[in-house]
PDB file of C-alpha atoms in Angstrom:
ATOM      1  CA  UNK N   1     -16.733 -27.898   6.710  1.00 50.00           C
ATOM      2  CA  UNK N   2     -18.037 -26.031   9.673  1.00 64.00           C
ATOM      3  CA  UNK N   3     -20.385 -23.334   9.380  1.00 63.00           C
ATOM      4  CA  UNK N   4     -23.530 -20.748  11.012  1.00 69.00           C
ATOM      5  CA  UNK N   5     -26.849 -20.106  10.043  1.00 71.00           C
ATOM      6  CA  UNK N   6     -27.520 -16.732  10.613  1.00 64.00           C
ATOM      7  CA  UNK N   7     -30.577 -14.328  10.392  1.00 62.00           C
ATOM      8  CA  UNK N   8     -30.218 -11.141   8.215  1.00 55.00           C
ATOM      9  CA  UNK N   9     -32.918  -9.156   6.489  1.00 50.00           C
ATOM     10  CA  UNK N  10     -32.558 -11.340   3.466  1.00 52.00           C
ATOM     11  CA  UNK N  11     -33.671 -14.777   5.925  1.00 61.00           C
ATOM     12  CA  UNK N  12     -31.016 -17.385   7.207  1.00 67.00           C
ATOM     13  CA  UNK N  13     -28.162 -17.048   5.529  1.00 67.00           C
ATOM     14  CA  UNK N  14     -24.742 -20.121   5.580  1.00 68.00           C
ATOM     15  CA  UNK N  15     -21.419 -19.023   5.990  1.00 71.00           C
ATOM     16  CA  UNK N  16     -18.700 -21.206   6.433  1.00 72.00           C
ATOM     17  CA  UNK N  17     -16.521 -20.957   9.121  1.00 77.00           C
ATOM     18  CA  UNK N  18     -12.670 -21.535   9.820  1.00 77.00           C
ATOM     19  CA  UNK N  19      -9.773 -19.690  11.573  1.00 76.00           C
ATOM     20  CA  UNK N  20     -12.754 -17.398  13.043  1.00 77.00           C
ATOM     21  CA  UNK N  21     -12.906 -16.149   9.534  1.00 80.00           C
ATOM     22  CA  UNK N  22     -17.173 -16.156   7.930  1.00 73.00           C
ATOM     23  CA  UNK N  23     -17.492 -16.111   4.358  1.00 70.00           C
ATOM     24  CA  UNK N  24     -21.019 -16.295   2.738  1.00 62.00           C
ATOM     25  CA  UNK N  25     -21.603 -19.336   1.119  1.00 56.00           C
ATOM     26  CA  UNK N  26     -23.582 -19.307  -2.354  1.00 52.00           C
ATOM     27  CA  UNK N  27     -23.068 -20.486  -5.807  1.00 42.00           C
ATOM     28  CA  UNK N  28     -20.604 -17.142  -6.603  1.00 43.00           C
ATOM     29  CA  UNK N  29     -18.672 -17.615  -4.386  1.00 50.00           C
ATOM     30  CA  UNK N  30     -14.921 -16.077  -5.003  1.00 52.00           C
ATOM     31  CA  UNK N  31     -12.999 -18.326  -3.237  1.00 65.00           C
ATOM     32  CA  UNK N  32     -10.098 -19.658  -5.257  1.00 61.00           C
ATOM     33  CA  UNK N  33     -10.935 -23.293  -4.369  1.00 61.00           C
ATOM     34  CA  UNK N  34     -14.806 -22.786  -3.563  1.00 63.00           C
ATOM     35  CA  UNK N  35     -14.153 -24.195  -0.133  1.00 74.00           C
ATOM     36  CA  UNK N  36     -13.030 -21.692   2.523  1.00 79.00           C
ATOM     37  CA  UNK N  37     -11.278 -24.449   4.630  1.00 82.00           C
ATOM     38  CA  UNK N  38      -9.244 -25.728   0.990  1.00 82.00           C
ATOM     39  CA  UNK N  39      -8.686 -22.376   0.437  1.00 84.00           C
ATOM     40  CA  UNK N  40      -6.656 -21.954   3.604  1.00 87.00           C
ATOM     41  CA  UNK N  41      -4.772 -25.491   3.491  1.00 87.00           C
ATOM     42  CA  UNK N  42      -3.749 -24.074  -0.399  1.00 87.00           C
ATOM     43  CA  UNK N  43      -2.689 -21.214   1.298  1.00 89.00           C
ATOM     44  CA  UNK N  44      -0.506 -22.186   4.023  1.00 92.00           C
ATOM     45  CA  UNK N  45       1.076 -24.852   1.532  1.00 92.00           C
ATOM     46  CA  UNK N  46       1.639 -21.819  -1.061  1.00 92.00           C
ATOM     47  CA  UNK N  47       5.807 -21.201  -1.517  1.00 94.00           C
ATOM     48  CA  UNK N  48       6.742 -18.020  -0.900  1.00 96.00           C
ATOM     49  CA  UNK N  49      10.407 -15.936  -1.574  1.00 97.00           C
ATOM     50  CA  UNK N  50      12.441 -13.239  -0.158  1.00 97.00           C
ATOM     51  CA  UNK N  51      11.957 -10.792  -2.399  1.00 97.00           C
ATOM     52  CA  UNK N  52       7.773 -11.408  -2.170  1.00 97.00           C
ATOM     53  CA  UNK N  53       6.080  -8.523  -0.457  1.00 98.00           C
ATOM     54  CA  UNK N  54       2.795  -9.501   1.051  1.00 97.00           C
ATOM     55  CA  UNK N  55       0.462  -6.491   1.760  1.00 97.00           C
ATOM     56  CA  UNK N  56      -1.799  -7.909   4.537  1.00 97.00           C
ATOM     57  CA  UNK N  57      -4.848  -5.808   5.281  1.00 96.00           C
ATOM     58  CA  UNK N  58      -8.728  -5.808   6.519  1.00 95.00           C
ATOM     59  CA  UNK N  59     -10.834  -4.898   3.963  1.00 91.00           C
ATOM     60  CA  UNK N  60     -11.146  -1.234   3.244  1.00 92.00           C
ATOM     61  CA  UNK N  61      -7.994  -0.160   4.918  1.00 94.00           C
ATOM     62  CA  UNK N  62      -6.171   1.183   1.542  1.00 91.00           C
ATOM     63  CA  UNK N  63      -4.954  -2.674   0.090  1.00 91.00           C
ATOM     64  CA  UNK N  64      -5.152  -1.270  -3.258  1.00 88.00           C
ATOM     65  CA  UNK N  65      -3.598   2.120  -2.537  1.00 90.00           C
ATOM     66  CA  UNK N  66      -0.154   0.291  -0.754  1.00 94.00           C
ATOM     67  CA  UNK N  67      -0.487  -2.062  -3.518  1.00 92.00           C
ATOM     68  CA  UNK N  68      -0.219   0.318  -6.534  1.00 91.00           C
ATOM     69  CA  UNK N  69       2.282   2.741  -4.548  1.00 93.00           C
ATOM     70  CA  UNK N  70       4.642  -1.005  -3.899  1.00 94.00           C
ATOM     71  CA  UNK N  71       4.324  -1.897  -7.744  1.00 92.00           C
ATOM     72  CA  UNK N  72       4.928   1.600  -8.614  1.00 92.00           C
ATOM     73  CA  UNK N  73       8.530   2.059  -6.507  1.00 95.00           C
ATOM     74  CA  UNK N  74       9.392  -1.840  -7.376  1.00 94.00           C
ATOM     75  CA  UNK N  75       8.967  -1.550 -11.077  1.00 92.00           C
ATOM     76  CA  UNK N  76      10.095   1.842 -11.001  1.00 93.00           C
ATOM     77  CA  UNK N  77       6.763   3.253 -13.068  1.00 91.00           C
ATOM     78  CA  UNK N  78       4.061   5.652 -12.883  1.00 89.00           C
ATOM     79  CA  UNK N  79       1.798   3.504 -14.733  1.00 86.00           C
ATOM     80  CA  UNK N  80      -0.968   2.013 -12.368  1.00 81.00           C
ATOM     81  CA  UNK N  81      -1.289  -2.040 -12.569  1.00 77.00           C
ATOM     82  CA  UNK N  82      -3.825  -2.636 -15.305  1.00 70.00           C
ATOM     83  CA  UNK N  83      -4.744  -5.643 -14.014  1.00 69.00           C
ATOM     84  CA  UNK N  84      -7.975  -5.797 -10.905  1.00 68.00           C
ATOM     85  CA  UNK N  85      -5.723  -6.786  -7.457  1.00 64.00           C
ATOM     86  CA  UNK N  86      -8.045 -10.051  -6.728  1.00 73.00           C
ATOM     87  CA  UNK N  87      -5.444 -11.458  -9.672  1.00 80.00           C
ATOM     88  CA  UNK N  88      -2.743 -11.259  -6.892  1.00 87.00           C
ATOM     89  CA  UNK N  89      -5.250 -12.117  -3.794  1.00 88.00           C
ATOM     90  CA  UNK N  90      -3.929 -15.274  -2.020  1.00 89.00           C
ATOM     91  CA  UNK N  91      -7.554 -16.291  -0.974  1.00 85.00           C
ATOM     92  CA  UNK N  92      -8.863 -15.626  -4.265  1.00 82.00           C
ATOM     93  CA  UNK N  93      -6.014 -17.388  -6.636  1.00 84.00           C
ATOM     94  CA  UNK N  94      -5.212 -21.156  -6.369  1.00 83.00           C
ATOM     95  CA  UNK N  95      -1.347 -21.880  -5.584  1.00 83.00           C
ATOM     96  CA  UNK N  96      -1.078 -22.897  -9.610  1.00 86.00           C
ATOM     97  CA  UNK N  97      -1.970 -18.812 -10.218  1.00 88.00           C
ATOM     98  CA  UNK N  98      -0.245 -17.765  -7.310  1.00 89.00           C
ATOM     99  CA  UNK N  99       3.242 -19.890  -8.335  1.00 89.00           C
ATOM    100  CA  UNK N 100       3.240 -18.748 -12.014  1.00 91.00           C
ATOM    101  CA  UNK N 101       3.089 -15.031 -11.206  1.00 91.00           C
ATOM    102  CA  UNK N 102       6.494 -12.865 -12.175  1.00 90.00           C
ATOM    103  CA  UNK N 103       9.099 -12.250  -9.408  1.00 91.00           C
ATOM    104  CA  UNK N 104       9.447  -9.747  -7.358  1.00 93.00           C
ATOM    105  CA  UNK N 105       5.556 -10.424  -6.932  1.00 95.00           C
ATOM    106  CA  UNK N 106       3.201  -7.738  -4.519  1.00 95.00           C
ATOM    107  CA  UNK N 107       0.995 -10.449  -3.137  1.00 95.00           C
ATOM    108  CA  UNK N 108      -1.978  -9.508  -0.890  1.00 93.00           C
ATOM    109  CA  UNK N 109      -4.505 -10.366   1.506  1.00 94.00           C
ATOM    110  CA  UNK N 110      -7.471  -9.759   3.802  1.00 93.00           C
ATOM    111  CA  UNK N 111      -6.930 -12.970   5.512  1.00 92.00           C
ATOM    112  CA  UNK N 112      -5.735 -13.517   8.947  1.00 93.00           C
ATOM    113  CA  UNK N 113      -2.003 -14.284   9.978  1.00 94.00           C
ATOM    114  CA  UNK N 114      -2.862 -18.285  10.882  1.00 92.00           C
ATOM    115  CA  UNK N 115      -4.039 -19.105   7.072  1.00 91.00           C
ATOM    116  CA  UNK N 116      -0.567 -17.288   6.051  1.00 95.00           C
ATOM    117  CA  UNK N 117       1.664 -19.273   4.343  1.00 95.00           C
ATOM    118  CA  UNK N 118       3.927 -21.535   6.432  1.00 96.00           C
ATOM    119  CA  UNK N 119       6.983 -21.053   4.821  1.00 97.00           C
ATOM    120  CA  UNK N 120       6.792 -16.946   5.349  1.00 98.00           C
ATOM    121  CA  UNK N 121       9.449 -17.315   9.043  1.00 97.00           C
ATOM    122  CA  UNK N 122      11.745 -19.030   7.116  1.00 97.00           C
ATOM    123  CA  UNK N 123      12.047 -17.163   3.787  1.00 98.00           C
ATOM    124  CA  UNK N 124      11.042 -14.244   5.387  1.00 98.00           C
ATOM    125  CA  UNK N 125       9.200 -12.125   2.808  1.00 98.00           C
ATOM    126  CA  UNK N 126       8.752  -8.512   3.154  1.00 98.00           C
ATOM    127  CA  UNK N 127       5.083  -7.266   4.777  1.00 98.00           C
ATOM    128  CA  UNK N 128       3.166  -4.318   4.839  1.00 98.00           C
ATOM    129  CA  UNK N 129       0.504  -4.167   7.426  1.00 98.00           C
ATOM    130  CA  UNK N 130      -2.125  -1.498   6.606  1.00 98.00           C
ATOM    131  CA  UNK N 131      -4.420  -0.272   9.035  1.00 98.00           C
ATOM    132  CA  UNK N 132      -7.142   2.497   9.421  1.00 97.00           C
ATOM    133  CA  UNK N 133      -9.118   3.908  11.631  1.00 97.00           C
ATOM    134  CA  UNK N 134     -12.496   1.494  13.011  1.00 96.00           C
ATOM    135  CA  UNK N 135     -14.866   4.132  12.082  1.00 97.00           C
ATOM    136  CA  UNK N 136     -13.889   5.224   8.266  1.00 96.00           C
ATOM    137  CA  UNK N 137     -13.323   1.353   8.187  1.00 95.00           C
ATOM    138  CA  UNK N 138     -16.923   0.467   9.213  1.00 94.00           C
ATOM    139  CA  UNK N 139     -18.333   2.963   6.495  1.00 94.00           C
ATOM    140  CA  UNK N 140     -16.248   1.971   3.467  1.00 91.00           C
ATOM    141  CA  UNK N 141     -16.894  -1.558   4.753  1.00 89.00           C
ATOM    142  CA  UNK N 142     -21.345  -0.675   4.410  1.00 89.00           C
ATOM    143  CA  UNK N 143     -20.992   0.632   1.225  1.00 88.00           C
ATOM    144  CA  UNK N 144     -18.699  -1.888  -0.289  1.00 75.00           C
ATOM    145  CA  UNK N 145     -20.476  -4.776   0.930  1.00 75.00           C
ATOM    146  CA  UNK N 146     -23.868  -3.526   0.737  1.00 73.00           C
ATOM    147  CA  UNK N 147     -23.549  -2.746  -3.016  1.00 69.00           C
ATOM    148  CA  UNK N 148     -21.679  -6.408  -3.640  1.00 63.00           C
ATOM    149  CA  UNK N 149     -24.294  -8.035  -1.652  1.00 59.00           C
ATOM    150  CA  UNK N 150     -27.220  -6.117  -3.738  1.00 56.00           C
ATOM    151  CA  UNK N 151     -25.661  -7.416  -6.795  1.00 54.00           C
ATOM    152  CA  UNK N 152     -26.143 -10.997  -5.991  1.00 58.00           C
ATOM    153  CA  UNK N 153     -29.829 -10.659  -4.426  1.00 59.00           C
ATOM    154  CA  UNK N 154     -28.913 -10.533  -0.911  1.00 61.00           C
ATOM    155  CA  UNK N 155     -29.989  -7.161   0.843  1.00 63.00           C
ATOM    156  CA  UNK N 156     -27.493  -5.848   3.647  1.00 68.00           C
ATOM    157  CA  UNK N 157     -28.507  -4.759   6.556  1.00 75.00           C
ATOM    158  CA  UNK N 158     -29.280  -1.040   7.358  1.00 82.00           C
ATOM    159  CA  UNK N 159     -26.174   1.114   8.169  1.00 86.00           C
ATOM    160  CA  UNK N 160     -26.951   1.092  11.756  1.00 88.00           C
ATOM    161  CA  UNK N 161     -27.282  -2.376  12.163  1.00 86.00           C
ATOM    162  CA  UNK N 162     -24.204  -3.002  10.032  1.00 85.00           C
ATOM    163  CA  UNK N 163     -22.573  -0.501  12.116  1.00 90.00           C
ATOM    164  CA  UNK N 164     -23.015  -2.228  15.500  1.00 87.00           C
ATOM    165  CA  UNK N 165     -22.405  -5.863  13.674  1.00 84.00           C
ATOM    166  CA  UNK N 166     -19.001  -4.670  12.675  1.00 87.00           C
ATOM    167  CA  UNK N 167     -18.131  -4.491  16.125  1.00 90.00           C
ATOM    168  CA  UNK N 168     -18.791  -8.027  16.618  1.00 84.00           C
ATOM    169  CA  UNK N 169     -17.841 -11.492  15.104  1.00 77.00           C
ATOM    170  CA  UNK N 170     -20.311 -11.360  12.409  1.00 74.00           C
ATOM    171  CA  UNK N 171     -18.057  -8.326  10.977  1.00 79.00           C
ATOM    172  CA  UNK N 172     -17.257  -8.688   7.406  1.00 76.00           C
ATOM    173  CA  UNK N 173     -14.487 -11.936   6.763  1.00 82.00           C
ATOM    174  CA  UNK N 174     -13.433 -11.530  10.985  1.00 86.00           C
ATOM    175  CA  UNK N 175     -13.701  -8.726  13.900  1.00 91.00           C
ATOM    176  CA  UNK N 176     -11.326  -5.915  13.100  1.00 94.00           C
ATOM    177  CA  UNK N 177     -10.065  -5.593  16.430  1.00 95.00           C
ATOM    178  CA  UNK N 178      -9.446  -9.611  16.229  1.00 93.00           C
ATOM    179  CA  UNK N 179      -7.896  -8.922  13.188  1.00 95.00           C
ATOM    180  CA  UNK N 180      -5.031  -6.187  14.273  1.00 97.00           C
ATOM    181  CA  UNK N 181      -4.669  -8.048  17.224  1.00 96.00           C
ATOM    182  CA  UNK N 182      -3.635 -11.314  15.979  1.00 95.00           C
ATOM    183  CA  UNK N 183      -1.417  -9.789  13.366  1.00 96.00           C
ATOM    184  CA  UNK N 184      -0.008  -7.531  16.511  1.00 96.00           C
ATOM    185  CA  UNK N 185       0.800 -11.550  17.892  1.00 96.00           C
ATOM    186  CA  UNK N 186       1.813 -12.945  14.715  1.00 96.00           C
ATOM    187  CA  UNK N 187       4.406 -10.195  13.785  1.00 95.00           C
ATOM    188  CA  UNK N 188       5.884  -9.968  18.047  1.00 96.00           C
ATOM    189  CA  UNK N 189       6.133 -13.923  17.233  1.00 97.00           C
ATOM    190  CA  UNK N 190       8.155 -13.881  14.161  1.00 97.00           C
ATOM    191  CA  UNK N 191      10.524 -10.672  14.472  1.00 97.00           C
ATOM    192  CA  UNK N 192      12.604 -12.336  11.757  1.00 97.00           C
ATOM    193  CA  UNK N 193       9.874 -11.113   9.535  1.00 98.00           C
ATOM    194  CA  UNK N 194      11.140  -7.892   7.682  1.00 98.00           C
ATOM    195  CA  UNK N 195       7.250  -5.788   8.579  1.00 98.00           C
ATOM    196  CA  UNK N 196       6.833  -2.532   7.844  1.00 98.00           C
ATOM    197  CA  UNK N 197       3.433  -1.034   9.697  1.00 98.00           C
ATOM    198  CA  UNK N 198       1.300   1.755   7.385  1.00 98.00           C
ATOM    199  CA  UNK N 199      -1.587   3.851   8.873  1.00 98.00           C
ATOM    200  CA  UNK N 200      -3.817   5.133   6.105  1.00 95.00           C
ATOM    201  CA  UNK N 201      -4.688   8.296   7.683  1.00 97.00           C
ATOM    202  CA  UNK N 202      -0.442   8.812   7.776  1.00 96.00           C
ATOM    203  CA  UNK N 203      -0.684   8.040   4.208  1.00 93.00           C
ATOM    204  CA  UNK N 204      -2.907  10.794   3.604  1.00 92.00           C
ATOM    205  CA  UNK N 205      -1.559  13.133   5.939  1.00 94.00           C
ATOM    206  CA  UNK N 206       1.938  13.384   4.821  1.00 93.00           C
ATOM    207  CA  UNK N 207       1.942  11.081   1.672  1.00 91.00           C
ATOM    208  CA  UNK N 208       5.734  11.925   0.572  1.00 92.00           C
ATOM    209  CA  UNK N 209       7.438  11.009   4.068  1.00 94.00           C
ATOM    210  CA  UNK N 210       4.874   7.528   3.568  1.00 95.00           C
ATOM    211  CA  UNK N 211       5.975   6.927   0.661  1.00 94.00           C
ATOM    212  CA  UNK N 212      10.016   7.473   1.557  1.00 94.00           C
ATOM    213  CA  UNK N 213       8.967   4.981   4.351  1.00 96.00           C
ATOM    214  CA  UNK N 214       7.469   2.376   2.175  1.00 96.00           C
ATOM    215  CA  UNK N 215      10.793   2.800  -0.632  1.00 96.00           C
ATOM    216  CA  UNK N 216      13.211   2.489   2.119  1.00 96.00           C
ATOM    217  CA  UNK N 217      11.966  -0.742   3.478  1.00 97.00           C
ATOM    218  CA  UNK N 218      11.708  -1.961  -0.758  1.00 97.00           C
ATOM    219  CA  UNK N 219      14.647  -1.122  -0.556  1.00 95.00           C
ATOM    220  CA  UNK N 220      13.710   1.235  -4.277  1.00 93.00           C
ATOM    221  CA  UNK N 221      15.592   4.203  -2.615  1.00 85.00           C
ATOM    222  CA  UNK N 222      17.487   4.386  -6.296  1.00 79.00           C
ATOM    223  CA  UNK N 223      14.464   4.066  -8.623  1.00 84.00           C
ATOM    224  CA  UNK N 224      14.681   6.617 -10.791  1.00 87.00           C
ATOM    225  CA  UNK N 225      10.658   7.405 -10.384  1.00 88.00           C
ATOM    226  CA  UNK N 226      10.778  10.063  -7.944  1.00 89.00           C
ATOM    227  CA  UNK N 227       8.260  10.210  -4.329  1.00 89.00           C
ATOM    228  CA  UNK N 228       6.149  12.813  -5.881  1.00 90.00           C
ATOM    229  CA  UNK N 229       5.471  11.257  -9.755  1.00 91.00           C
ATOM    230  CA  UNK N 230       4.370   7.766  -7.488  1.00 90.00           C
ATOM    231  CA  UNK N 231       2.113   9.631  -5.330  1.00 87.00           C
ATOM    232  CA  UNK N 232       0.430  11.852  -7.976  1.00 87.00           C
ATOM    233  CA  UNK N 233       0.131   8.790  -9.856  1.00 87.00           C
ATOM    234  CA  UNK N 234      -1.542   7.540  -7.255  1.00 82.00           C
ATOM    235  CA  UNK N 235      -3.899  10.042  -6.387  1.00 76.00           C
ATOM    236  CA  UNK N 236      -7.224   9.076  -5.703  1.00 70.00           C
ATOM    237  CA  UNK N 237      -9.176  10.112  -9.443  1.00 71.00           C
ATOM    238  CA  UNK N 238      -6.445   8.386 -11.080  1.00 69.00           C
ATOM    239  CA  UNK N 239      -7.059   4.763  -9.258  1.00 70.00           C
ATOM    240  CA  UNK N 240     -10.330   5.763  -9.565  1.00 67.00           C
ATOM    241  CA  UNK N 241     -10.533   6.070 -13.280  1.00 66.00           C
ATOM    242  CA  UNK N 242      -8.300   2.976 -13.773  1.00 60.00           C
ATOM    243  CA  UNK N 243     -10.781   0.672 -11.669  1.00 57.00           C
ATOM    244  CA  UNK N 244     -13.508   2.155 -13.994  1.00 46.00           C
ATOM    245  CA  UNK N 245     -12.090   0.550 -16.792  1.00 46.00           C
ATOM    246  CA  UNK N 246     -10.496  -2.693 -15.370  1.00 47.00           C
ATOM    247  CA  UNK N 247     -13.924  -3.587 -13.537  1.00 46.00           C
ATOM    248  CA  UNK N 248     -15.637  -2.584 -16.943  1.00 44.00           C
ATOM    249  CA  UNK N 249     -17.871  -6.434 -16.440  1.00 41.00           C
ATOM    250  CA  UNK N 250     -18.129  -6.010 -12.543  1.00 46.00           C
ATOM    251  CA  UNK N 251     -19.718  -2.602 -11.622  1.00 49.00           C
ATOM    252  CA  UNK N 252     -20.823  -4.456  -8.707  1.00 47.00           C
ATOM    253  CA  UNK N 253     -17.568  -4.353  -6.884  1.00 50.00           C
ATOM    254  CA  UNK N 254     -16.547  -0.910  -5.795  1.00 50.00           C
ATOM    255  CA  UNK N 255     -12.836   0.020  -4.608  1.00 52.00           C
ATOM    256  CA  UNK N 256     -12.782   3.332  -4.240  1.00 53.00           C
ATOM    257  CA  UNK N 257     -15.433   5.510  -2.816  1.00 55.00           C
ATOM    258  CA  UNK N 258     -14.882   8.471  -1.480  1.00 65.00           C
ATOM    259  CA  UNK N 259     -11.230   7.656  -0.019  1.00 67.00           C
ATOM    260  CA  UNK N 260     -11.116  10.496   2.784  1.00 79.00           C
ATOM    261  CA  UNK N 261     -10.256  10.158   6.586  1.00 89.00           C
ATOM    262  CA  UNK N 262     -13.190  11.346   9.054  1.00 91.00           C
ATOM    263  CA  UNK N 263     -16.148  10.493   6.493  1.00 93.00           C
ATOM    264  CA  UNK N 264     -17.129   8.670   9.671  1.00 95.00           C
ATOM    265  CA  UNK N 265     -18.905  12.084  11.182  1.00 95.00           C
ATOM    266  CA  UNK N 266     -21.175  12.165   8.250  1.00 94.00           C
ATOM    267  CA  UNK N 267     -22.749   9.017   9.226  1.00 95.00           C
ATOM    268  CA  UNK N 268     -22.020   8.502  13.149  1.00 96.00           C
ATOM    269  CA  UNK N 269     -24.223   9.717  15.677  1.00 96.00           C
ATOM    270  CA  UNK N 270     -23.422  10.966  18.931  1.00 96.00           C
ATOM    271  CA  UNK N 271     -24.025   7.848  20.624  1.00 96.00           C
ATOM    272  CA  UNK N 272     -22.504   5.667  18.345  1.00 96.00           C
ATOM    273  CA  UNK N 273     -19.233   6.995  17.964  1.00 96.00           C
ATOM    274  CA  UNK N 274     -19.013   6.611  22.122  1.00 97.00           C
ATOM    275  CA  UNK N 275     -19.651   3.170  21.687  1.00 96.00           C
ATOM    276  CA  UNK N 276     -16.963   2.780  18.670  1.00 96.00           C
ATOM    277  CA  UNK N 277     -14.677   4.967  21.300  1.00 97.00           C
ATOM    278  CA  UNK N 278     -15.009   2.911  24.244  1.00 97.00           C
ATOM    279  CA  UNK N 279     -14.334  -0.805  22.625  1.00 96.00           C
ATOM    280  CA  UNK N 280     -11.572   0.427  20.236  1.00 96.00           C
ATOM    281  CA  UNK N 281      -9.983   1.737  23.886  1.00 96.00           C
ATOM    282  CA  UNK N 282     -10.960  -1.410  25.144  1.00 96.00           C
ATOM    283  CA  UNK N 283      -9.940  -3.370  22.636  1.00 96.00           C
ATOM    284  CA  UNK N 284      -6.431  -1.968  21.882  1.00 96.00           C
ATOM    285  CA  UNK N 285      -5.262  -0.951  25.190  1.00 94.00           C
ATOM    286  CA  UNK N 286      -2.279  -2.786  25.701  1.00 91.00           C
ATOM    287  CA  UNK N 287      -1.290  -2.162  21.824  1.00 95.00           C
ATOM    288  CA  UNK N 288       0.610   1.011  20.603  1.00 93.00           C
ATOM    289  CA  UNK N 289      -1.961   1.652  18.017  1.00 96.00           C
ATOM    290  CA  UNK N 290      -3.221   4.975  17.905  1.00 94.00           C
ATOM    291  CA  UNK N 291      -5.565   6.089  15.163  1.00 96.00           C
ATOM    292  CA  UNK N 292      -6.345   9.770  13.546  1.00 95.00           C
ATOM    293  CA  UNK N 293      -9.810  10.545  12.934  1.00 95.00           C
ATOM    294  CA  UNK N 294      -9.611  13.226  11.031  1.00 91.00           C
TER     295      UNK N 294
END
């Protein structure tokens, strides 16, 4: 299996490589197969239906929060999922886990487009693409990883550091900007792919005409759970307090921090958030994507 040696504060560190995604290799590692190359022939092999909805996002875009909003309007519930979402992770689950899970199942993934399954043109399942803004992204992403690393021994780099990594490849799992823009391909490729794009900041900007947006394309217009009961539900102290209890045994992984759009400025200087500015303009410019920072 291919892989890098890299320096990082903690000394040289192996990640495998494959599909231009880096995972760290060590003895805990999550992977549903161990290997991140078996991981992602499982997961193109994995069947797929119509009526599966794949929520496809980098990490610390709102996964969970589309994923608990999706169960909510599908089961037609308030209750939150009682159950952590790695259970429904394609590159955490082997295909056995994956296959045995009740239909209509909310699949998702931080994974790019090319380790998809195959099958997803031709049974066209419905996706939800989440995206957020590079900035609160690169934050969420410090904190999240920093704590997860600390847990197993390995120290993260400083924020600034991480900060101007996350703009290149050695980003956590791929480059963001990689990652939009080869879903931006994948999705202009396949337009027989129902896909229904959701901006986080939108989300929490004007959560009820999200929501209507997100039950429309479900197709859960008639559930009797109405738009508001799913989003208060949903509120942030809520998922909060549920991932409390659920991750009772793994205090080391942490989903929801602070969940606010421009928590960026608190941690940005000047200089750096020209830098962020210019490559996201660089980066995107011949995309329609158009974050909010605040």
């Amino acid at each position: 299996m291919p892989y890098e040696e890299v320096q990082t504060p903690g000394g040289t560190k192996k990640f495998a490589v494959e599909e231009g995604m880096r995972f760290l290799l060590d003895k805990e590692t999550i992977l549903g197969s161990g290997s991140l190359k078996t991981q992602i022939e499982w997961l193109r092999s994995t069947k797929v239906f119509p009526d599966d909805v794949i929520v496809c996002a980098y990490p610390k875009c709102g996964t969970h929060w589309v994923y608990e909003i999706a169960h909510m309007l599908l089961n037609d519930t308030t209750e939150l999922s009682r159950k952590p979402k790695e259970a429904t992770m394609l590159e955490f689950r082997t295909r056995e886990e994956i296959s045995v899970l009740s239909r209509p199942r909310i699949l998702n993934t931080h994974f790019l487009p090319s380790a998809l399954p195959t099958e997803i043109p031709e049974k066209r399942p419905r996706i939800v693409l989440v995206l957020r803004n590079p900035k609160d992204v690169a934050v969420s992403a410090f904190f999240h990883f920093s704590k997860e690393m600390g847990a197993k021994g390995i120290p993260c780099p400083p924020m600034d550091v991480f900060k101007n990594s996350f703009l290149t490849d050695y980003a956590p799992i791929c480059n963001y900007f990689k990652y939009i823009k080869a879903f931006l391909k994948y999705l202009n490729d396949h337009p027989e792919v129902p896909t229904l794009t959701v901006f986080y900041e939108h989300l929490k900007k004007d959560p009820m005409a999200e929501v209507a947006r997100i039950a429309t394309f479900l197709g859960t217009d008639g559930c009797k759970v109405s738009h508001e009961e799913v989003m208060a539900a949903c509120g942030f102290e809520n998922m909060q307090k549920a991932e409390h209890v659920i991750r009772e045994s793994h205090k080391d992984i942490v989903m929801y921090r602070k969940g606010q759009v421009g928590d960026w400025k608190n941690y940005f200087t000047v200089k750096e958030s020209e830098i962020y500015d210019a490559v996201i303009a660089r980066e995107l410019e011949n995309t329609d994507i158009r974050f909010l920072y605040e």
